[in-house]
Amino acid sequence: MSKPFYITTPIYYPSNKLHIGHAYCTVATDVMARYKRLQGYDVMFLTGTDEHGQKIESKAAEAGVTPQQFVDDIVTGPRGVLDLWKLMDISYDRFIRTTDPYHVQAIQRIFRAMYDKGDIYKGTYVGKYCTPCESFWTDSQLKDGCCPDCGGSVQDAQEEAYFFRLSKYAKPIQDLLENTDFLQPRSRVHEMVNNFIKPGLEDLCVSRTSFTWGIPVDFDPGHVVYVWVDALFNYMTALGYQNDQYHDYETYWPADVHFVGKEIVRFHSIIWPAFCMSLGLPLPKKVYGHGWLLLDGGKMSKSKGNVVDPYILAERFGVDALRFFLLRTFPFGSDGSFSNEALIQTINVDLANDLGNLLSRTTAMVMKYFGGTLPPQRRADGADGELVALASSLRGRYEEQMEKFAFQNAIAQVFSVIQRANKYIDETAPWALGKDVAANGPRLASVLYNLLETARVCGVLLTPFMPGSMEKLLDQLGAGPECRTWDSAAVWGSLPAQVQVKRGENLFPRVDMEQALAQLERDRQAGAAPAEPQVELEPYLEQPVDFDTFCRSDLRAVKVKDCQAVKKSKKLLRFTLDDGSGTDRQILSGIAQYYQPEQLVGKTVAAILNLPPRRMMGLDSCGMLLSAVHKEDGEERLHLMLLDDAIPAGAKIC
Ligand code: MSP
C-alpha cells in the first residue's frame, strides 16, 4: 500500500473571475501533487470554492440573481472556475463547494460540537452600522471612517453573536509556531507571533445575524456561521469528517500541507489549529504561506483594473509554458512581479532555446545519421563523464529542493543539466563525427545516446511542471513507460541502447516579443478572451486547369537531409533533399520566419520538382517546396506541407 499524501489549495471566493494570482497557487499545488504521485504516493489533492458570505450576497443582489445562481455561474459556467482548472491541467482529486449539502450539514455539527465543549459562547459584537446598506462593519473595515460599500456615514451598533474562545489557545499556538516546522517559510512565524499573538489574541466572532447567505446555526436560526469557520473545515469535510458523502478522513487526515497565500496565513496558522485543538483533532502537518504575484508593484485586483486573465495567456502561449513560467520565475515563498515580457523571455530562453534545442538537435541528428534508430555504441568515453555524472545525480538535487517547496530551485537544477548537455553537443561536435559515419559510427552513437538519456531524465523530472509537453518530449525520445518513472530518473542507461526516436512537432516555438505584446494589448483592450484570429484565404481561381496540364507538374515526397539559414537573408532556408533519385537536390524556400532550420531535418515534405531552376542569393533552387498559405490578422503565414514519414523519398504525389 502506498503512503498517503494530502495537499490542499485555498478554496476560492467566486465573487470575481479568477486571475493569474489565483492560478499561481493552484498550479504550485498541482505540481506538488504530480511530483508526489510520480514518487509513488497515494495523493489526495483538494481544491474548491468558498461560496458564502456577505460579499457574495450583495454581488448577487446587484446582478439581480440569487446568491446560488451567482456562484453557480462563476463556478460551473463557461470560462468559470472548473473550466479554468481543466484548461490549466489541474489534476485535483476532489473539488468541494461550501454550498454542497454534505458540507453544510457537517459545519452545523462541528459548530454545535464546539458549542457543547464550551469553546463557543454567545456575546455581543460591537461595531458600526450602515443603515442604507443594512451592514455591520468593524472599525478596520471602514474606509475613512465611512461605509466601504456606499461611502455613507455609519453609527455605533451592537449585534448579538457567538464567539470562539481563541484567547484560550494563545499559548499552545505560540508553541506550535515557534517550536515546530508547522508554519513555513520560517519568516512568516515572526510576523504571526509579533503582530497577532504577542499583542493578545482576542476571542473570535463566529456568527452573524445581519445577512443570511451562510450556513444557519441550527440551534439558533437567526445566526449564520462565520465564513472562515465554514471555509477552514472544508479540508476535513471533503474527506468525510462529520458526513457520509466521503470516507477518507482516516486515510488522509492530517493534511501533509496546506498551500495558502500570505494574507491568509493568519487564518491557517492561528485560527485553524485552534479549531482543531478545540475538537481534539490532529493538526495539519504544515502550512506554507506563499508570496503574491504583483502587478505594477501592487496586488492584483479587479478594483485596480490590473488583473491578468490566465485564459488569455494560456491560449496565447500554451498551458505548459504558463505553468512553467509561474514556478520558474518567482521564488515560491516571496512576492514576484508579473510581466508579459518576463513570460515571453522565459519561453524563448528556457523552453525554445535550451530545452527545445536540445530535443530537436538530438533527435534530428539521430534521424540524419542513423535513420532514427541508434546502432550499438561505444559506451563511456572520458569526455562524457561530467555530463553522465551530472544527469545521473540530478534526481537527488531536484528532490531536495522539491521537498522544501523550492520549485524555482528544483527547475534551476534541471536547467543546469540541460545547459551542460547543449555545451556537450558543441564539445563533441557530432556533425564532425557524422562526416564519416562508417568510421565514427560507434562514438557518434554514444554521444547521441548520452544526449537522449540526459534529455529523458530532465523530461521525467519536468513532467510535474509541464505534463502535456513532457509526455510529447518523452515520446519523441522513444522513452517507453519504464523510462518515465521516478526510479528510472536516477538510473543512467534506462533507454535501450538501440532506441528509436520519433520526430514530432516543435514543442516550444519561439515567440516574437513585439508581436505578442501588441497582440496581448489588443486582447486586453477587447477586455475579453482573445478574438479568433482573422483568417484571410487566397482568392479561389475560377479558371479551370486541364487534367494533362496538372499532370505535367512533377509533385513528389522528398526528405529533408539538411536545412540551413541562408546568410544575409531573413526569409530563405536552404534545403538539401533526398528526392529518391540518388543525387541530393537543393531547394530554397522563403519560410525562415516560421521554422527553425534544425526543426525540419528528417521531415518528409511535398515538392514540385520540374520547375525551371531559379537563382536566389547566389544559390540555385531546383524546384519548390509546397506550403499552405493564408493571412492571419493581416499577416501572411506559411505552413510547410508535412507528409507522413512512412512515405519513401521520391514517391509521386498525384
Ligand atoms: N476563500 C479564501 C480562502 C479560504 S481557504 C479555507 C480566499 N479566497 S480568495 O479567492 O480570495 O484567494 C484564494 C487564494 O488566492 C489565496 O491564497 C490568495 O492568497 C491567492 N491569491 C489571490 N491573489 C493573489 C496574487 N496576486 N498572487 C498570489 N496569490 C494570490 O482567500
XYZ file of C-alpha atoms and ligand atoms in Angstrom:
685
model
C 0.000 0.000 0.000
C 1.439 3.354 -0.971
C 1.783 6.115 1.569
C -0.939 8.787 1.565
C -0.156 12.420 0.822
C -2.850 15.040 1.327
C -2.375 18.521 -0.154
C -4.814 21.426 -0.494
C -5.194 24.860 -2.089
C -7.268 27.614 -0.513
C -10.834 27.402 -1.718
C -11.610 30.438 -3.871
C -14.252 33.107 -3.347
C -16.293 33.021 -6.523
C -17.047 36.697 -6.192
C -14.939 37.603 -9.202
C -13.435 35.636 -12.042
C -10.089 34.100 -11.146
C -6.891 35.825 -12.225
C -3.297 34.684 -12.673
C -2.597 35.177 -8.934
C -5.217 32.540 -8.102
C -3.856 30.229 -10.775
C -0.370 30.566 -9.261
C -1.206 28.725 -6.037
C -3.289 26.088 -7.790
C -0.541 25.365 -10.325
C 2.003 25.056 -7.487
C -0.266 22.631 -5.664
C -0.793 20.647 -8.833
C 2.954 20.400 -9.420
C 3.445 19.126 -5.859
C 0.606 16.620 -6.251
C 2.027 15.314 -9.542
C 5.518 15.114 -8.076
C 4.264 13.072 -5.134
C 2.320 10.770 -7.474
C 5.476 10.319 -9.537
C 7.252 9.279 -6.340
C 4.554 6.685 -5.767
C 2.433 8.353 -3.073
C -1.310 7.872 -2.844
C -2.151 11.554 -3.334
C -5.326 13.391 -2.384
C -5.349 16.864 -3.923
C -8.269 19.011 -2.802
C -9.443 22.323 -4.208
C -12.798 24.041 -4.355
C -14.820 27.181 -3.786
C -15.797 29.161 -0.713
C -19.272 30.316 -1.628
C -20.887 32.000 1.382
C -20.725 35.478 2.913
C -21.984 38.989 2.753
C -19.858 39.975 -0.229
C -21.402 37.289 -2.420
C -24.894 38.106 -1.145
C -24.502 41.757 -2.152
C -22.907 40.990 -5.517
C -25.749 38.631 -6.371
C -28.292 41.288 -5.399
C -26.509 43.798 -7.650
C -26.651 41.290 -10.509
C -30.355 40.612 -9.838
C -29.871 36.872 -9.256
C -29.937 34.623 -6.191
C -26.584 34.031 -4.447
C -26.720 30.386 -5.539
C -27.275 31.349 -9.190
C -24.481 33.863 -8.883
C -21.909 31.362 -7.597
C -23.099 28.588 -9.932
C -22.371 30.805 -12.884
C -18.831 31.623 -11.731
C -18.003 28.071 -10.675
C -19.637 25.900 -13.334
C -20.465 28.421 -16.094
C -18.473 28.904 -19.307
C -14.910 30.067 -18.579
C -15.665 29.583 -14.892
C -13.508 28.060 -12.164
C -13.959 24.456 -13.309
C -13.207 25.351 -16.928
C -10.072 27.209 -15.902
C -8.698 24.299 -13.900
C -9.376 21.995 -16.825
C -7.558 24.320 -19.180
C -4.612 24.622 -16.752
C -4.379 20.826 -16.489
C -5.039 20.829 -12.734
C -5.203 17.214 -11.589
C -7.299 17.674 -8.447
C -8.782 14.542 -6.898
C -11.689 16.278 -5.203
C -13.481 19.588 -5.616
C -15.551 20.930 -2.723
C -18.140 23.688 -2.892
C -19.103 25.012 0.536
C -22.729 25.084 -0.623
C -22.630 21.280 -1.080
C -25.307 19.888 1.290
C -22.920 17.408 2.969
C -20.572 20.255 3.893
C -23.422 22.440 5.171
C -24.647 19.663 7.452
C -21.131 18.834 8.689
C -20.457 22.505 9.576
C -23.654 22.616 11.635
C -22.478 19.533 13.548
C -18.996 20.982 14.045
C -20.359 24.328 15.291
C -22.576 22.526 17.771
C -19.684 20.314 18.965
C -17.509 23.367 19.726
C -20.518 24.996 21.462
C -21.137 21.837 23.537
C -17.481 21.854 24.609
C -17.879 25.421 25.855
C -15.453 26.864 23.281
C -18.246 28.772 21.546
C -20.390 31.132 23.656
C -22.965 33.870 22.982
C -21.962 37.518 23.378
C -22.297 40.926 21.767
C -20.474 42.090 18.681
C -19.751 45.801 18.800
C -19.208 47.600 15.539
C -20.561 50.210 13.139
C -23.813 50.006 11.213
C -24.696 51.453 7.803
C -28.486 51.791 7.634
C -28.989 52.069 3.838
C -26.751 49.028 3.286
C -28.030 47.155 6.354
C -24.437 46.166 7.058
C -22.267 45.827 10.150
C -18.637 46.849 9.849
C -15.664 46.717 12.183
C -13.537 49.841 12.594
C -10.816 48.350 10.436
C -13.230 47.658 7.584
C -14.335 51.294 7.312
C -12.925 53.490 4.573
C -12.003 56.892 6.002
C -14.494 56.248 8.792
C -17.361 55.630 6.327
C -19.187 52.593 4.926
C -16.855 50.824 2.473
C -19.832 49.973 0.218
C -21.781 53.205 -0.198
C -19.344 55.700 1.367
C -22.126 56.984 3.685
C -21.857 57.653 7.409
C -22.124 54.845 9.970
C -23.435 54.632 13.536
C -22.223 52.721 16.615
C -24.136 49.491 16.852
C -24.256 46.136 18.563
C -25.261 42.721 17.320
C -25.809 39.510 19.238
C -23.199 36.971 18.120
C -21.396 33.752 19.025
C -17.706 33.850 19.870
C -14.944 31.242 19.765
C -12.512 31.208 22.724
C -9.435 31.848 20.615
C -7.686 33.540 23.563
C -7.613 30.197 25.385
C -5.309 28.747 22.689
C -2.759 31.572 22.537
C -0.025 29.685 24.381
C -0.240 26.337 22.550
C -0.421 28.159 19.218
C 2.655 30.211 20.027
C 4.493 26.984 20.935
C 3.362 25.371 17.730
C 4.633 28.271 15.644
C 7.885 28.864 17.453
C 8.958 25.335 18.287
C 7.918 23.240 15.303
C 8.095 23.351 11.482
C 4.320 23.796 11.260
C 4.460 27.188 9.512
C 6.791 27.773 6.570
C 8.677 29.667 5.331
C 10.119 30.440 8.747
C 9.980 34.206 8.098
C 6.200 34.097 8.445
C 6.432 32.828 12.054
C 7.768 36.092 13.470
C 5.046 38.068 11.738
C 2.308 35.893 13.255
C 3.760 35.842 16.751
C 4.710 39.516 16.911
C 1.692 41.017 15.168
C -1.104 38.780 16.365
C -0.210 36.621 19.374
C 2.005 38.871 21.495
C -0.424 41.854 21.441
C -3.038 39.417 22.866
C -5.358 37.076 20.959
C -8.985 38.140 21.252
C -11.917 35.741 21.042
C -13.239 35.449 17.509
C -16.755 36.367 16.385
C -18.073 33.231 14.647
C -21.687 34.053 13.764
C -23.570 36.941 12.146
C -27.217 37.981 12.080
C -27.118 40.912 9.655
C -27.148 38.823 6.463
C -28.468 35.409 5.543
C -26.190 33.922 2.843
C -24.366 31.469 5.063
C -24.831 28.203 6.921
C -27.526 28.664 9.588
C -26.603 27.845 13.188
C -29.161 25.061 13.583
C -29.854 25.701 17.250
C -30.236 29.490 16.800
C -31.648 30.083 13.302
C -31.230 33.903 13.147
C -27.427 33.324 13.037
C -25.250 32.205 10.167
C -21.803 30.644 10.733
C -18.837 32.995 10.122
C -17.457 32.305 6.685
C -13.960 31.343 7.903
C -15.331 28.564 10.155
C -17.312 27.313 7.199
C -14.267 27.618 4.890
C -11.448 26.183 7.021
C -13.283 22.982 7.859
C -13.601 22.210 4.134
C -10.218 20.497 4.477
C -11.868 17.872 6.689
C -15.449 17.708 5.445
C -14.162 16.970 1.920
C -12.703 13.757 3.371
C -15.960 12.773 5.068
C -15.489 14.319 8.514
C -18.977 14.632 10.118
C -20.711 13.454 6.940
C -21.387 10.325 4.905
C -20.527 11.696 1.488
C -16.883 10.554 1.689
C -14.974 8.058 3.822
C -11.324 9.114 3.526
C -10.782 11.035 6.737
C -8.877 8.203 8.420
C -6.676 7.715 5.357
C -5.659 11.295 4.651
C -6.037 13.432 7.775
C -3.855 15.152 8.999
C -3.064 17.057 5.800
C 0.584 16.939 4.777
C 0.498 20.552 3.649
C -1.922 23.434 3.091
C -0.591 25.861 0.462
C -2.012 29.352 1.125
C -1.331 32.953 0.097
C 0.442 35.135 2.617
C -2.619 37.236 3.549
C -4.491 34.193 4.817
C -1.600 32.680 6.787
C -3.171 34.115 9.965
C -6.351 32.096 9.458
C -4.415 28.926 8.731
C -1.684 29.146 11.334
C -3.578 30.599 14.308
C -7.339 30.105 13.952
C -7.310 26.760 12.139
C -5.051 24.892 14.600
C -7.066 26.397 17.478
C -10.275 24.941 15.977
C -8.570 21.552 15.630
C -7.310 21.718 19.217
C -10.800 22.598 20.422
C -12.213 19.441 18.836
C -9.246 17.321 19.931
C -8.327 16.567 16.297
C -4.804 16.126 14.919
C -3.309 19.314 13.472
C -2.314 19.577 9.812
C 1.393 18.846 9.443
C 2.342 22.021 7.587
C 1.077 25.356 6.331
C 3.127 27.015 3.599
C 2.474 30.743 3.055
C 3.492 31.648 -0.487
C 4.077 35.150 -1.822
C 1.930 37.211 -4.158
C 2.259 37.885 -7.819
C 2.385 41.639 -8.028
C 1.469 43.828 -10.941
C 2.878 47.332 -11.253
C 4.316 46.872 -7.756
C 0.930 46.210 -6.131
C -1.568 43.412 -5.569
C -3.730 42.372 -8.493
C -7.290 43.392 -8.001
C -10.389 43.938 -10.014
C -10.943 47.357 -8.489
C -7.493 48.475 -9.697
C -8.339 47.066 -13.122
C -4.929 45.389 -13.296
C -5.818 41.710 -13.120
C -4.267 39.334 -15.639
C -6.511 36.791 -17.299
C -4.942 33.306 -17.277
C -7.254 32.233 -20.123
C -5.712 34.770 -22.461
C -2.152 33.783 -21.544
C -2.753 30.028 -21.675
C -4.485 30.283 -25.029
C -1.797 32.545 -26.494
C 1.321 30.787 -25.181
C 0.223 27.297 -24.154
C -0.751 25.984 -20.757
C 2.571 24.332 -20.025
C 4.614 27.399 -20.879
C 2.455 29.406 -18.476
C 2.654 26.797 -15.699
C 6.404 26.575 -16.124
C 6.862 30.339 -16.126
C 4.972 30.792 -12.845
C 7.215 28.424 -10.936
C 10.488 29.024 -12.814
C 10.471 32.774 -12.377
C 9.272 33.556 -8.851
C 10.605 32.099 -5.593
C 7.505 30.478 -4.102
C 7.863 31.956 -0.612
C 8.322 35.584 -1.736
C 6.446 38.122 -3.834
C 7.245 38.401 -7.537
C 6.473 40.961 -10.232
C 4.445 39.545 -13.070
C 5.018 40.869 -16.584
C 4.232 39.644 -20.065
C 7.807 40.437 -21.106
C 9.169 38.100 -18.422
C 6.788 35.367 -19.571
C 7.859 35.650 -23.218
C 11.521 35.837 -22.221
C 11.236 32.609 -20.204
C 9.537 30.849 -23.105
C 12.236 31.927 -25.536
C 15.291 31.357 -23.357
C 14.470 28.263 -21.332
C 11.926 26.454 -23.410
C 12.571 27.340 -27.071
C 16.308 27.779 -26.781
C 17.675 25.493 -24.068
C 15.200 22.628 -23.827
C 13.687 22.862 -27.332
C 17.098 22.967 -28.989
C 18.462 20.025 -27.026
C 15.483 17.956 -28.102
C 15.347 18.999 -31.734
C 19.103 18.904 -32.373
C 19.473 15.493 -30.773
C 16.540 13.801 -32.440
C 17.371 15.434 -35.787
C 20.903 14.008 -35.660
C 19.673 10.534 -34.762
C 17.406 10.769 -37.805
C 20.065 12.199 -40.063
C 22.932 9.862 -39.211
C 21.122 6.689 -38.235
C 17.653 6.949 -39.807
C 16.072 7.255 -36.341
C 17.440 4.158 -34.588
C 20.738 4.203 -32.716
C 23.158 1.424 -33.608
C 25.340 -0.270 -30.933
C 27.588 2.232 -29.222
C 30.969 2.574 -27.718
C 29.990 3.497 -24.176
C 31.687 5.677 -21.563
C 34.225 7.922 -23.131
C 36.226 10.016 -20.636
C 34.757 13.178 -22.154
C 31.254 12.022 -21.253
C 31.953 11.578 -17.544
C 30.895 15.009 -16.389
C 27.571 15.035 -18.236
C 26.750 11.481 -17.206
C 27.577 12.189 -13.554
C 25.528 15.409 -13.533
C 22.468 13.822 -15.122
C 22.653 10.647 -13.007
C 22.708 12.612 -9.766
C 20.137 15.217 -10.827
C 17.180 13.478 -9.187
C 18.701 13.812 -5.713
C 19.341 17.544 -6.085
C 15.880 18.097 -7.555
C 14.191 16.132 -4.776
C 15.997 18.090 -2.087
C 14.516 21.322 -3.474
C 11.056 19.930 -4.167
C 10.766 18.684 -0.583
C 11.316 22.291 0.544
C 8.684 23.521 -1.971
C 11.537 25.432 -3.651
C 10.151 24.944 -7.158
C 12.344 27.603 -8.696
C 15.498 25.914 -7.395
C 14.350 22.463 -8.483
C 13.816 23.770 -12.041
C 17.186 25.534 -11.936
C 18.857 22.210 -11.133
C 17.254 20.612 -14.191
C 18.177 23.507 -16.462
C 21.801 23.473 -15.385
C 21.946 19.917 -16.737
C 20.139 20.926 -19.947
C 22.642 23.726 -20.487
C 25.525 21.336 -19.819
C 24.109 18.973 -22.424
C 23.937 21.743 -25.027
C 27.570 22.554 -24.266
C 28.409 18.854 -24.646
C 26.990 18.991 -28.181
C 29.381 21.798 -29.022
C 32.298 19.976 -27.386
C 31.713 16.619 -29.059
C 30.719 18.169 -32.449
C 28.613 15.232 -33.633
C 28.282 16.867 -37.079
C 32.037 16.445 -37.495
C 31.846 12.786 -36.471
C 28.896 12.464 -38.871
C 31.084 13.345 -41.852
C 32.409 9.809 -41.696
C 29.713 7.685 -40.115
C 31.392 4.474 -41.252
C 34.483 5.252 -39.208
C 32.953 7.159 -36.296
C 29.589 5.375 -36.029
C 30.002 3.846 -32.527
C 31.367 7.064 -30.999
C 28.718 9.211 -32.700
C 26.008 6.838 -31.483
C 27.347 7.001 -27.960
C 27.344 10.848 -27.976
C 23.750 10.851 -29.195
C 22.764 8.219 -26.635
C 24.178 10.384 -23.836
C 22.159 13.313 -25.098
C 18.924 11.317 -25.379
C 19.425 9.904 -21.884
C 20.096 13.344 -20.388
C 17.010 14.777 -22.092
C 14.975 11.831 -20.781
C 15.999 12.332 -17.141
C 15.225 16.051 -17.432
C 11.910 15.288 -19.160
C 10.816 12.934 -16.378
C 11.657 15.474 -13.673
C 9.944 18.323 -15.535
C 6.756 16.277 -16.017
C 5.010 17.640 -12.898
C 5.541 21.183 -14.238
C 4.620 20.584 -17.894
C 2.714 17.301 -18.016
C 1.394 17.531 -21.583
C 4.586 18.704 -23.259
C 6.894 16.370 -21.346
C 4.775 13.412 -22.445
C 5.342 14.501 -26.044
C 9.040 15.094 -25.398
C 9.435 11.604 -23.954
C 7.531 10.201 -26.954
C 9.989 11.904 -29.302
C 12.930 10.467 -27.354
C 11.478 6.983 -27.762
C 11.115 6.536 -23.962
C 8.780 3.696 -23.028
C 6.726 3.714 -19.803
C 9.556 2.096 -17.808
C 11.802 5.042 -18.738
C 9.366 7.620 -17.355
C 9.229 6.513 -13.731
C 10.686 8.118 -10.634
C 13.083 5.190 -10.228
C 14.268 5.455 -13.815
C 15.127 9.141 -13.299
C 18.006 8.023 -11.088
C 19.164 5.163 -13.320
C 21.511 6.196 -16.122
C 21.123 3.965 -19.136
C 17.404 3.307 -18.811
C 16.781 3.940 -22.514
C 17.505 0.816 -24.569
C 20.840 1.025 -26.396
C 19.131 0.771 -29.766
C 16.488 3.333 -29.001
C 14.287 4.591 -31.802
C 13.404 8.307 -31.785
C 10.344 9.879 -33.351
C 10.406 13.337 -34.856
C 7.464 15.375 -33.711
C 6.088 18.877 -33.502
C 8.192 21.749 -32.184
C 7.072 21.774 -28.553
C 8.112 25.310 -27.701
C 8.087 27.662 -30.689
C 9.859 30.974 -30.202
C 7.584 33.903 -29.511
C 8.117 37.191 -31.297
C 8.189 39.574 -28.335
C 6.980 42.681 -30.154
C 4.145 40.988 -31.989
C 2.986 39.058 -28.939
C 2.972 42.124 -26.687
C 0.963 44.053 -29.257
C -1.495 41.179 -29.510
C -1.866 40.948 -25.720
C -2.550 44.636 -25.597
C -5.286 44.188 -28.199
C -6.713 41.300 -26.132
C -6.636 43.426 -23.020
C -8.389 46.281 -24.753
C -11.003 43.920 -26.100
C -11.419 43.105 -22.393
C -12.216 39.504 -23.043
C -10.928 36.260 -24.380
C -8.679 36.524 -27.422
C -10.654 37.006 -30.570
C -10.447 34.145 -33.036
C -7.622 35.026 -35.428
C -8.924 36.754 -38.536
C -8.038 34.322 -41.276
C -7.962 35.502 -44.884
C -7.685 32.954 -47.680
C -6.203 33.362 -51.155
C -8.943 34.023 -53.726
C -10.375 30.870 -55.340
C -9.486 30.562 -59.041
C -12.445 30.360 -61.362
C -10.438 29.328 -64.436
C -10.266 25.529 -64.856
C -6.921 23.781 -65.405
C -6.995 20.854 -67.810
C -6.005 17.469 -66.440
C -2.971 16.975 -68.669
C -1.530 20.341 -67.651
C -1.982 19.417 -63.985
C -0.322 16.027 -64.553
C 2.750 17.675 -66.038
C 3.626 19.004 -62.549
C 6.090 16.503 -61.057
C 4.946 16.506 -57.427
C 6.993 14.259 -55.115
C 7.608 13.396 -51.498
C 11.141 14.446 -50.519
C 13.120 14.004 -47.272
C 14.973 16.880 -45.631
C 18.615 15.782 -45.206
C 19.857 19.170 -44.132
C 18.429 22.624 -43.668
C 20.365 25.847 -43.108
C 19.517 29.530 -42.907
C 20.750 31.408 -45.998
C 23.314 34.018 -44.930
C 22.082 37.620 -45.157
C 18.522 36.516 -45.953
C 15.718 36.925 -43.433
C 13.368 34.744 -45.437
C 15.251 31.931 -47.100
C 16.102 28.454 -45.865
C 18.367 26.202 -47.956
C 17.225 22.581 -48.065
C 19.312 19.583 -49.079
C 16.787 16.968 -50.083
C 16.648 13.297 -50.843
C 14.238 13.103 -53.819
C 14.770 9.353 -54.333
C 16.997 9.833 -57.404
C 20.241 9.112 -55.544
C 21.510 12.676 -56.063
C 20.857 15.402 -53.499
C 18.587 18.229 -54.628
C 18.785 21.791 -53.384
C 15.658 23.905 -52.949
C 15.365 27.341 -51.350
C 12.191 28.217 -49.557
C 11.012 31.506 -48.040
C 9.841 30.119 -44.731
C 12.627 31.180 -42.337
C 10.216 33.284 -40.274
C 8.122 30.271 -39.411
C 10.627 27.480 -38.689
C 13.981 26.841 -37.040
C 16.133 25.058 -39.658
C 17.095 22.138 -37.380
C 13.448 21.538 -36.615
C 12.878 20.439 -40.210
C 15.735 17.968 -40.590
C 14.373 14.453 -41.099
C 10.910 15.628 -42.162
C 9.096 14.357 -45.230
C 7.664 17.221 -47.270
C 5.965 17.818 -50.626
C 7.779 19.453 -53.537
C 7.300 20.256 -57.197
C 10.497 19.213 -58.974
C 10.145 20.193 -62.636
C 10.023 23.967 -62.301
C 12.923 25.647 -64.126
C 15.809 26.289 -61.642
C 15.830 29.781 -60.050
C 18.814 31.611 -58.661
C 18.342 33.413 -55.340
C 21.063 34.995 -53.145
C 23.645 33.347 -55.402
C 22.204 29.850 -54.899
C 20.191 27.628 -57.264
C 16.789 26.428 -56.232
C 15.743 23.326 -58.194
C 12.050 23.128 -57.536
C 9.729 24.419 -54.845
C 8.512 23.085 -51.508
C 4.754 23.210 -51.153
C 3.203 25.213 -48.354
C -0.309 26.116 -47.298
C -0.743 29.867 -47.182
C -3.214 32.238 -45.599
C -3.239 35.621 -43.933
C -3.801 35.890 -40.193
C -4.588 39.279 -38.682
C -3.314 40.813 -41.941
C -0.005 38.931 -41.919
C 0.954 36.162 -44.298
C 1.518 32.710 -42.744
C 3.072 29.734 -44.480
C 2.820 26.153 -43.245
C 5.116 23.673 -44.895
C 3.185 20.629 -46.156
C 4.478 17.857 -43.929
C 3.848 14.317 -45.108
C 3.747 11.012 -43.277
C 7.333 9.849 -42.621
C 6.361 6.369 -43.854
C 6.228 7.763 -47.440
C 9.551 6.990 -49.202
C 11.642 9.732 -50.802
C 10.666 10.249 -54.434
C 7.104 8.870 -54.138
C 4.932 10.580 -56.728
C 2.069 12.739 -55.475
C -0.892 12.503 -57.813
N -11.733 31.875 0.379
C -10.486 32.231 0.936
C -9.636 31.007 1.249
C -10.285 30.032 2.181
S -9.271 28.655 2.485
C -10.028 27.839 3.692
C -9.721 33.136 -0.019
N -10.093 33.115 -1.296
S -9.506 34.061 -2.438
O -10.180 33.662 -3.633
O -9.595 35.432 -2.078
O -7.990 33.743 -2.569
C -7.556 32.445 -2.824
C -6.056 32.357 -2.860
O -5.547 33.086 -3.968
C -5.380 32.916 -1.615
O -4.416 32.006 -1.147
C -4.703 34.156 -2.108
O -3.523 34.436 -1.425
C -4.400 33.764 -3.537
N -4.142 34.945 -4.342
C -5.014 35.934 -4.725
N -4.315 36.871 -5.406
C -3.006 36.521 -5.486
C -1.881 37.027 -6.123
N -1.901 38.165 -6.806
N -0.746 36.304 -6.075
C -0.691 35.087 -5.447
N -1.723 34.584 -4.829
C -2.860 35.332 -4.732
O -8.780 33.803 0.412
